[in-house]
PDB file of N, CA and C and ligand atoms in Angstrom:
ATOM      1  N   MET A  56      -3.739 -15.768  32.027  1.00 87.00           N
ATOM      2  CA  MET A  56      -4.543 -15.298  30.915  1.00 87.00           C
ATOM      3  C   MET A  56      -5.868 -16.056  30.925  1.00 87.00           C
ATOM      4  N   ARG A  57      -6.952 -15.370  30.648  1.00 91.00           N
ATOM      5  CA  ARG A  57      -8.289 -15.941  30.631  1.00 91.00           C
ATOM      6  C   ARG A  57      -8.835 -15.873  29.210  1.00 91.00           C
ATOM      7  N   ILE A  58      -9.541 -16.922  28.812  1.00 93.00           N
ATOM      8  CA  ILE A  58     -10.166 -16.988  27.495  1.00 93.00           C
ATOM      9  C   ILE A  58     -11.654 -17.215  27.706  1.00 93.00           C
ATOM     10  N   THR A  59     -12.466 -16.459  26.990  1.00 93.00           N
ATOM     11  CA  THR A  59     -13.912 -16.619  27.101  1.00 93.00           C
ATOM     12  C   THR A  59     -14.402 -17.556  26.013  1.00 93.00           C
ATOM     13  N   CYS A  60     -14.768 -18.768  26.414  1.00 96.00           N
ATOM     14  CA  CYS A  60     -15.367 -19.718  25.485  1.00 96.00           C
ATOM     15  C   CYS A  60     -16.823 -19.298  25.276  1.00 96.00           C
ATOM     16  N   PRO A  61     -17.280 -19.233  24.034  1.00 95.00           N
ATOM     17  CA  PRO A  61     -18.675 -18.833  23.797  1.00 95.00           C
ATOM     18  C   PRO A  61     -19.686 -19.775  24.459  1.00 95.00           C
ATOM     19  N   LEU A  62     -19.307 -21.023  24.714  1.00 96.00           N
ATOM     20  CA  LEU A  62     -20.234 -21.977  25.338  1.00 96.00           C
ATOM     21  C   LEU A  62     -20.057 -22.080  26.844  1.00 96.00           C
ATOM     22  N   CYS A  63     -18.828 -21.998  27.334  1.00 96.00           N
ATOM     23  CA  CYS A  63     -18.541 -22.249  28.750  1.00 96.00           C
ATOM     24  C   CYS A  63     -18.301 -20.991  29.567  1.00 96.00           C
ATOM     25  N   GLY A  64     -18.056 -19.872  28.910  1.00 95.00           N
ATOM     26  CA  GLY A  64     -17.736 -18.648  29.632  1.00 95.00           C
ATOM     27  C   GLY A  64     -16.241 -18.508  29.841  1.00 95.00           C
ATOM     28  N   GLU A  65     -15.864 -17.589  30.738  1.00 95.00           N
ATOM     29  CA  GLU A  65     -14.456 -17.284  30.951  1.00 95.00           C
ATOM     30  C   GLU A  65     -13.762 -18.433  31.678  1.00 95.00           C
ATOM     31  N   ARG A  66     -12.625 -18.867  31.115  1.00 96.00           N
ATOM     32  CA  ARG A  66     -11.870 -19.994  31.674  1.00 96.00           C
ATOM     33  C   ARG A  66     -10.382 -19.670  31.647  1.00 96.00           C
ATOM     34  N   ASP A  67      -9.624 -20.428  32.450  1.00 96.00           N
ATOM     35  CA  ASP A  67      -8.176 -20.266  32.477  1.00 96.00           C
ATOM     36  C   ASP A  67      -7.576 -20.748  31.157  1.00 96.00           C
ATOM     37  N   ARG A  68      -6.534 -20.107  30.720  1.00 94.00           N
ATOM     38  CA  ARG A  68      -5.872 -20.441  29.454  1.00 94.00           C
ATOM     39  C   ARG A  68      -5.406 -21.897  29.438  1.00 94.00           C
ATOM     40  N   ARG A  69      -5.079 -22.473  30.600  1.00 97.00           N
ATOM     41  CA  ARG A  69      -4.555 -23.842  30.663  1.00 97.00           C
ATOM     42  C   ARG A  69      -5.591 -24.889  30.275  1.00 97.00           C
ATOM     43  N   GLU A  70      -6.865 -24.504  30.177  1.00 98.00           N
ATOM     44  CA  GLU A  70      -7.891 -25.441  29.700  1.00 98.00           C
ATOM     45  C   GLU A  70      -7.874 -25.564  28.180  1.00 98.00           C
ATOM     46  N   PHE A  71      -7.099 -24.713  27.509  1.00 97.00           N
ATOM     47  CA  PHE A  71      -7.142 -24.623  26.051  1.00 97.00           C
ATOM     48  C   PHE A  71      -5.826 -25.086  25.433  1.00 97.00           C
ATOM     49  N   TYR A  72      -5.938 -25.594  24.217  1.00 97.00           N
ATOM     50  CA  TYR A  72      -4.782 -25.921  23.391  1.00 97.00           C
ATOM     51  C   TYR A  72      -4.658 -24.831  22.330  1.00 97.00           C
ATOM     52  N   TYR A  73      -3.461 -24.270  22.207  1.00 94.00           N
ATOM     53  CA  TYR A  73      -3.224 -23.213  21.223  1.00 94.00           C
ATOM     54  C   TYR A  73      -2.790 -23.833  19.903  1.00 94.00           C
ATOM     55  N   ARG A  74      -3.518 -23.551  18.852  1.00 92.00           N
ATOM     56  CA  ARG A  74      -3.174 -24.116  17.546  1.00 92.00           C
ATOM     57  C   ARG A  74      -2.294 -23.186  16.731  1.00 92.00           C
ATOM     58  N   GLY A  75      -2.569 -21.887  16.799  1.00 89.00           N
ATOM     59  CA  GLY A  75      -1.756 -20.950  16.040  1.00 89.00           C
ATOM     60  C   GLY A  75      -2.597 -19.854  15.424  1.00 89.00           C
ATOM     61  N   ALA A  76      -1.957 -19.112  14.538  1.00 90.00           N
ATOM     62  CA  ALA A  76      -2.620 -17.990  13.891  1.00 90.00           C
ATOM     63  C   ALA A  76      -3.752 -18.482  12.991  1.00 90.00           C
ATOM     64  N   ALA A  77      -4.848 -17.758  12.982  1.00 91.00           N
ATOM     65  CA  ALA A  77      -5.989 -18.087  12.118  1.00 91.00           C
ATOM     66  C   ALA A  77      -5.761 -17.420  10.764  1.00 91.00           C
ATOM     67  N   LEU A  78      -5.139 -18.167   9.884  1.00 87.00           N
ATOM     68  CA  LEU A  78      -4.803 -17.649   8.564  1.00 87.00           C
ATOM     69  C   LEU A  78      -5.562 -18.425   7.498  1.00 87.00           C
ATOM     70  N   ALA A  79      -5.957 -17.736   6.457  1.00 86.00           N
ATOM     71  CA  ALA A  79      -6.604 -18.412   5.332  1.00 86.00           C
ATOM     72  C   ALA A  79      -5.544 -19.192   4.566  1.00 86.00           C
ATOM     73  N   ALA A  80      -5.813 -20.455   4.274  1.00 89.00           N
ATOM     74  CA  ALA A  80      -4.864 -21.287   3.533  1.00 89.00           C
ATOM     75  C   ALA A  80      -4.813 -20.860   2.078  1.00 89.00           C
ATOM     76  N   PRO A  81      -3.625 -20.977   1.434  1.00 93.00           N
ATOM     77  CA  PRO A  81      -3.530 -20.698   0.004  1.00 93.00           C
ATOM     78  C   PRO A  81      -4.396 -21.676  -0.787  1.00 93.00           C
ATOM     79  N   ALA A  82      -4.621 -21.357  -2.021  1.00 94.00           N
ATOM     80  CA  ALA A  82      -5.396 -22.234  -2.890  1.00 94.00           C
ATOM     81  C   ALA A  82      -4.575 -23.476  -3.230  1.00 94.00           C
ATOM     82  N   GLU A  83      -5.244 -24.546  -3.591  1.00 92.00           N
ATOM     83  CA  GLU A  83      -4.584 -25.823  -3.866  1.00 92.00           C
ATOM     84  C   GLU A  83      -3.503 -25.699  -4.941  1.00 92.00           C
ATOM     85  N   GLY A  84      -3.703 -24.893  -5.939  1.00 95.00           N
ATOM     86  CA  GLY A  84      -2.759 -24.770  -7.038  1.00 95.00           C
ATOM     87  C   GLY A  84      -1.706 -23.693  -6.856  1.00 95.00           C
ATOM     88  N   ASP A  85      -1.665 -23.049  -5.701  1.00 96.00           N
ATOM     89  CA  ASP A  85      -0.662 -22.005  -5.478  1.00 96.00           C
ATOM     90  C   ASP A  85       0.747 -22.601  -5.456  1.00 96.00           C
ATOM     91  N   SER A  86       1.732 -21.753  -5.691  1.00 97.00           N
ATOM     92  CA  SER A  86       3.127 -22.196  -5.831  1.00 97.00           C
ATOM     93  C   SER A  86       3.690 -22.683  -4.494  1.00 97.00           C
ATOM     94  N   PRO A  87       4.773 -23.486  -4.566  1.00 96.00           N
ATOM     95  CA  PRO A  87       5.444 -23.921  -3.330  1.00 96.00           C
ATOM     96  C   PRO A  87       5.916 -22.749  -2.472  1.00 96.00           C
ATOM     97  N   GLU A  88       6.306 -21.644  -3.114  1.00 96.00           N
ATOM     98  CA  GLU A  88       6.764 -20.482  -2.355  1.00 96.00           C
ATOM     99  C   GLU A  88       5.626 -19.895  -1.515  1.00 96.00           C
ATOM    100  N   VAL A  89       4.435 -19.877  -2.086  1.00 96.00           N
ATOM    101  CA  VAL A  89       3.268 -19.367  -1.356  1.00 96.00           C
ATOM    102  C   VAL A  89       2.948 -20.289  -0.173  1.00 96.00           C
ATOM    103  N   TRP A  90       3.015 -21.613  -0.425  1.00 95.00           N
ATOM    104  CA  TRP A  90       2.763 -22.580   0.652  1.00 95.00           C
ATOM    105  C   TRP A  90       3.850 -22.508   1.719  1.00 95.00           C
ATOM    106  N   HIS A  91       5.097 -22.355   1.297  1.00 96.00           N
ATOM    107  CA  HIS A  91       6.196 -22.212   2.258  1.00 96.00           C
ATOM    108  C   HIS A  91       5.941 -21.015   3.171  1.00 96.00           C
ATOM    109  N   ALA A  92       5.583 -19.895   2.598  1.00 93.00           N
ATOM    110  CA  ALA A  92       5.321 -18.692   3.390  1.00 93.00           C
ATOM    111  C   ALA A  92       4.152 -18.926   4.350  1.00 93.00           C
ATOM    112  N   HIS A  93       3.124 -19.620   3.873  1.00 91.00           N
ATOM    113  CA  HIS A  93       1.952 -19.880   4.716  1.00 91.00           C
ATOM    114  C   HIS A  93       2.304 -20.785   5.905  1.00 91.00           C
ATOM    115  N   VAL A  94       3.109 -21.821   5.653  1.00 91.00           N
ATOM    116  CA  VAL A  94       3.402 -22.809   6.688  1.00 91.00           C
ATOM    117  C   VAL A  94       4.498 -22.333   7.642  1.00 91.00           C
ATOM    118  N   HIS A  95       5.529 -21.643   7.117  1.00 92.00           N
ATOM    119  CA  HIS A  95       6.726 -21.389   7.920  1.00 92.00           C
ATOM    120  C   HIS A  95       6.968 -19.939   8.325  1.00 92.00           C
ATOM    121  N   LEU A  96       6.450 -18.978   7.612  1.00 92.00           N
ATOM    122  CA  LEU A  96       6.796 -17.589   7.879  1.00 92.00           C
ATOM    123  C   LEU A  96       5.654 -16.892   8.610  1.00 92.00           C
ATOM    124  N   ARG A  97       5.963 -16.266   9.713  1.00 86.00           N
ATOM    125  CA  ARG A  97       4.948 -15.568  10.505  1.00 86.00           C
ATOM    126  C   ARG A  97       5.441 -14.177  10.883  1.00 86.00           C
ATOM    127  N   ASP A  98       4.519 -13.251  10.895  1.00 86.00           N
ATOM    128  CA  ASP A  98       4.793 -11.954  11.484  1.00 86.00           C
ATOM    129  C   ASP A  98       4.689 -12.120  12.991  1.00 86.00           C
ATOM    130  N   ASN A  99       5.218 -11.202  13.722  1.00 88.00           N
ATOM    131  CA  ASN A  99       5.127 -11.236  15.178  1.00 88.00           C
ATOM    132  C   ASN A  99       4.615  -9.886  15.662  1.00 88.00           C
ATOM    133  N   PRO A 100       3.350  -9.588  15.359  1.00 89.00           N
ATOM    134  CA  PRO A 100       2.843  -8.248  15.646  1.00 89.00           C
ATOM    135  C   PRO A 100       2.617  -8.015  17.140  1.00 89.00           C
ATOM    136  N   ALA A 101       2.818  -6.784  17.556  1.00 94.00           N
ATOM    137  CA  ALA A 101       2.456  -6.355  18.912  1.00 94.00           C
ATOM    138  C   ALA A 101       1.126  -5.645  18.770  1.00 94.00           C
ATOM    139  N   GLY A 102       0.054  -6.386  18.993  1.00 94.00           N
ATOM    140  CA  GLY A 102      -1.282  -5.823  18.819  1.00 94.00           C
ATOM    141  C   GLY A 102      -2.268  -6.933  18.536  1.00 94.00           C
ATOM    142  N   PRO A 103      -3.421  -6.601  17.974  1.00 96.00           N
ATOM    143  CA  PRO A 103      -4.467  -7.597  17.758  1.00 96.00           C
ATOM    144  C   PRO A 103      -4.079  -8.645  16.704  1.00 96.00           C
ATOM    145  N   VAL A 104      -4.333  -9.907  17.027  1.00 95.00           N
ATOM    146  CA  VAL A 104      -4.137 -11.020  16.104  1.00 95.00           C
ATOM    147  C   VAL A 104      -5.340 -11.957  16.211  1.00 95.00           C
ATOM    148  N   GLU A 105      -5.531 -12.779  15.171  1.00 95.00           N
ATOM    149  CA  GLU A 105      -6.577 -13.806  15.171  1.00 95.00           C
ATOM    150  C   GLU A 105      -5.897 -15.149  15.394  1.00 95.00           C
ATOM    151  N   GLU A 106      -6.422 -15.949  16.315  1.00 94.00           N
ATOM    152  CA  GLU A 106      -5.800 -17.231  16.656  1.00 94.00           C
ATOM    153  C   GLU A 106      -6.858 -18.309  16.819  1.00 94.00           C
ATOM    154  N   TRP A 107      -6.393 -19.576  16.675  1.00 95.00           N
ATOM    155  CA  TRP A 107      -7.237 -20.738  16.963  1.00 95.00           C
ATOM    156  C   TRP A 107      -6.876 -21.297  18.319  1.00 95.00           C
ATOM    157  N   TRP A 108      -7.900 -21.535  19.116  1.00 96.00           N
ATOM    158  CA  TRP A 108      -7.751 -22.184  20.421  1.00 96.00           C
ATOM    159  C   TRP A 108      -8.784 -23.300  20.487  1.00 96.00           C
ATOM    160  N   TYR A 109      -8.379 -24.408  21.113  1.00 97.00           N
ATOM    161  CA  TYR A 109      -9.262 -25.567  21.275  1.00 97.00           C
ATOM    162  C   TYR A 109      -9.569 -25.739  22.756  1.00 97.00           C
ATOM    163  N   HIS A 110     -10.827 -25.794  23.113  1.00 97.00           N
ATOM    164  CA  HIS A 110     -11.195 -25.937  24.528  1.00 97.00           C
ATOM    165  C   HIS A 110     -11.090 -27.409  24.923  1.00 97.00           C
ATOM    166  N   GLN A 111      -9.855 -27.835  25.097  1.00 97.00           N
ATOM    167  CA  GLN A 111      -9.500 -29.235  25.307  1.00 97.00           C
ATOM    168  C   GLN A 111     -10.074 -29.793  26.611  1.00 97.00           C
ATOM    169  N   GLN A 112     -10.042 -29.025  27.673  1.00 97.00           N
ATOM    170  CA  GLN A 112     -10.526 -29.500  28.972  1.00 97.00           C
ATOM    171  C   GLN A 112     -11.898 -28.910  29.293  1.00 97.00           C
ATOM    172  N   GLY A 113     -12.634 -28.588  28.252  1.00 96.00           N
ATOM    173  CA  GLY A 113     -13.967 -28.033  28.427  1.00 96.00           C
ATOM    174  C   GLY A 113     -14.923 -28.681  27.447  1.00 96.00           C
ATOM    175  N   CYS A 114     -15.512 -27.884  26.595  1.00 96.00           N
ATOM    176  CA  CYS A 114     -16.569 -28.364  25.711  1.00 96.00           C
ATOM    177  C   CYS A 114     -16.049 -28.988  24.409  1.00 96.00           C
ATOM    178  N   GLY A 115     -14.737 -28.912  24.138  1.00 96.00           N
ATOM    179  CA  GLY A 115     -14.193 -29.503  22.924  1.00 96.00           C
ATOM    180  C   GLY A 115     -14.455 -28.682  21.675  1.00 96.00           C
ATOM    181  N   SER A 116     -14.679 -27.398  21.840  1.00 96.00           N
ATOM    182  CA  SER A 116     -14.949 -26.530  20.683  1.00 96.00           C
ATOM    183  C   SER A 116     -13.675 -25.832  20.207  1.00 96.00           C
ATOM    184  N   TRP A 117     -13.609 -25.624  18.894  1.00 96.00           N
ATOM    185  CA  TRP A 117     -12.585 -24.753  18.319  1.00 96.00           C
ATOM    186  C   TRP A 117     -13.107 -23.335  18.374  1.00 96.00           C
ATOM    187  N   ILE A 118     -12.259 -22.437  18.828  1.00 96.00           N
ATOM    188  CA  ILE A 118     -12.661 -21.047  19.024  1.00 96.00           C
ATOM    189  C   ILE A 118     -11.683 -20.144  18.289  1.00 96.00           C
ATOM    190  N   ARG A 119     -12.240 -19.210  17.536  1.00 96.00           N
ATOM    191  CA  ARG A 119     -11.429 -18.184  16.876  1.00 96.00           C
ATOM    192  C   ARG A 119     -11.382 -16.994  17.829  1.00 96.00           C
ATOM    193  N   VAL A 120     -10.172 -16.662  18.280  1.00 95.00           N
ATOM    194  CA  VAL A 120      -9.988 -15.620  19.291  1.00 95.00           C
ATOM    195  C   VAL A 120      -9.256 -14.444  18.670  1.00 95.00           C
ATOM    196  N   ARG A 121      -9.720 -13.264  18.941  1.00 96.00           N
ATOM    197  CA  ARG A 121      -8.981 -12.043  18.590  1.00 96.00           C
ATOM    198  C   ARG A 121      -8.356 -11.543  19.881  1.00 96.00           C
ATOM    199  N   ARG A 122      -7.000 -11.508  19.907  1.00 94.00           N
ATOM    200  CA  ARG A 122      -6.269 -11.215  21.141  1.00 94.00           C
ATOM    201  C   ARG A 122      -5.206 -10.159  20.873  1.00 94.00           C
ATOM    202  N   ASP A 123      -5.025  -9.273  21.830  1.00 94.00           N
ATOM    203  CA  ASP A 123      -3.964  -8.276  21.738  1.00 94.00           C
ATOM    204  C   ASP A 123      -2.702  -8.894  22.330  1.00 94.00           C
ATOM    205  N   THR A 124      -1.663  -9.111  21.509  1.00 92.00           N
ATOM    206  CA  THR A 124      -0.454  -9.773  21.990  1.00 92.00           C
ATOM    207  C   THR A 124       0.347  -8.894  22.951  1.00 92.00           C
ATOM    208  N   ALA A 125       0.121  -7.601  22.944  1.00 94.00           N
ATOM    209  CA  ALA A 125       0.846  -6.714  23.850  1.00 94.00           C
ATOM    210  C   ALA A 125       0.255  -6.747  25.257  1.00 94.00           C
ATOM    211  N   SER A 126      -1.064  -6.824  25.353  1.00 92.00           N
ATOM    212  CA  SER A 126      -1.719  -6.776  26.667  1.00 92.00           C
ATOM    213  C   SER A 126      -2.362  -8.105  27.044  1.00 92.00           C
ATOM    214  N   HIS A 127      -2.468  -9.058  26.104  1.00 87.00           N
ATOM    215  CA  HIS A 127      -3.173 -10.336  26.264  1.00 87.00           C
ATOM    216  C   HIS A 127      -4.674 -10.148  26.468  1.00 87.00           C
ATOM    217  N   GLU A 128      -5.181  -8.957  26.182  1.00 90.00           N
ATOM    218  CA  GLU A 128      -6.618  -8.714  26.282  1.00 90.00           C
ATOM    219  C   GLU A 128      -7.347  -9.514  25.209  1.00 90.00           C
ATOM    220  N   MET A 129      -8.410 -10.202  25.599  1.00 91.00           N
ATOM    221  CA  MET A 129      -9.251 -10.923  24.663  1.00 91.00           C
ATOM    222  C   MET A 129     -10.265  -9.938  24.077  1.00 91.00           C
ATOM    223  N   LEU A 130     -10.177  -9.723  22.780  1.00 94.00           N
ATOM    224  CA  LEU A 130     -11.023  -8.722  22.141  1.00 94.00           C
ATOM    225  C   LEU A 130     -12.305  -9.339  21.600  1.00 94.00           C
ATOM    226  N   ALA A 131     -12.258 -10.616  21.225  1.00 94.00           N
ATOM    227  CA  ALA A 131     -13.445 -11.302  20.696  1.00 94.00           C
ATOM    228  C   ALA A 131     -13.174 -12.794  20.692  1.00 94.00           C
ATOM    229  N   ALA A 132     -14.236 -13.577  20.751  1.00 94.00           N
ATOM    230  CA  ALA A 132     -14.128 -15.035  20.650  1.00 94.00           C
ATOM    231  C   ALA A 132     -15.404 -15.554  20.038  1.00 94.00           C
ATOM    232  N   GLN A 133     -15.254 -16.428  19.046  1.00 95.00           N
ATOM    233  CA  GLN A 133     -16.428 -17.022  18.400  1.00 95.00           C
ATOM    234  C   GLN A 133     -16.127 -18.464  18.050  1.00 95.00           C
ATOM    235  N   LEU A 134     -17.168 -19.268  18.016  1.00 95.00           N
ATOM    236  CA  LEU A 134     -17.008 -20.669  17.639  1.00 95.00           C
ATOM    237  C   LEU A 134     -16.619 -20.764  16.168  1.00 95.00           C
ATOM    238  N   ALA A 135     -15.754 -21.719  15.857  1.00 90.00           N
ATOM    239  CA  ALA A 135     -15.407 -21.975  14.459  1.00 90.00           C
ATOM    240  C   ALA A 135     -16.592 -22.612  13.773  1.00 90.00           C
ATOM    241  N   THR A 136     -16.762 -22.306  12.532  1.00 79.00           N
ATOM    242  CA  THR A 136     -17.779 -22.999  11.750  1.00 79.00           C
ATOM    243  C   THR A 136     -17.179 -24.287  11.214  1.00 79.00           C
ATOM    244  N   SER A 137     -17.981 -25.191  10.779  1.00 63.00           N
ATOM    245  CA  SER A 137     -17.526 -26.513  10.347  1.00 63.00           C
ATOM    246  C   SER A 137     -16.421 -26.420   9.310  1.00 63.00           C
ATOM    247  N   GLY A 138     -15.265 -27.043   9.607  1.00 60.00           N
ATOM    248  CA  GLY A 138     -14.146 -27.075   8.677  1.00 60.00           C
ATOM    249  C   GLY A 138     -13.298 -25.836   8.667  1.00 60.00           C
ATOM    250  N   GLU A 139     -13.717 -24.769   9.312  1.00 65.00           N
ATOM    251  CA  GLU A 139     -12.985 -23.508   9.266  1.00 65.00           C
ATOM    252  C   GLU A 139     -11.626 -23.609   9.919  1.00 65.00           C
ATOM    253  N   GLU A 140     -11.496 -24.397  11.004  1.00 56.00           N
ATOM    254  CA  GLU A 140     -10.254 -24.445  11.757  1.00 56.00           C
ATOM    255  C   GLU A 140      -9.159 -25.218  11.045  1.00 56.00           C
ATOM    256  N   GLY A 141      -9.521 -25.978   9.995  1.00 52.00           N
ATOM    257  CA  GLY A 141      -8.504 -26.778   9.303  1.00 52.00           C
ATOM    258  C   GLY A 141      -7.705 -25.959   8.389  1.00 52.00           C
TER     259      GLY A 141
HETATM  260 ZN1   ZN B 570     -15.932 -24.366  26.013  1.00 56.47          ZN
END
C-alpha cells in the first residue's frame, strides 16, 4: 500500500505509523457512555474512511487520509492542522 504525503510525495505504507480513525472527540462534559463509544466502539465499513497516519520515517507530519478500505485506494491526504490529530 502506498500513501501520498503532502510534503514528501508517494511513499510505502511502512514509513508511516497508523493512529486510527479520524473521529471528532466528544465534548468534555459528555456522558461516560458517549466517551466509551468514542474510545472503544468502531464501525468496520467497507468503503471510504478518514484515518490518521504519522510519517514516522519521513517528514514527521500527521496526515489525515481518506482511504477506501475495500480497495486500499488513497482518495485524499492532507496535513493535520495544529492540535487536530489529538
Ligand atoms: Zn512526509
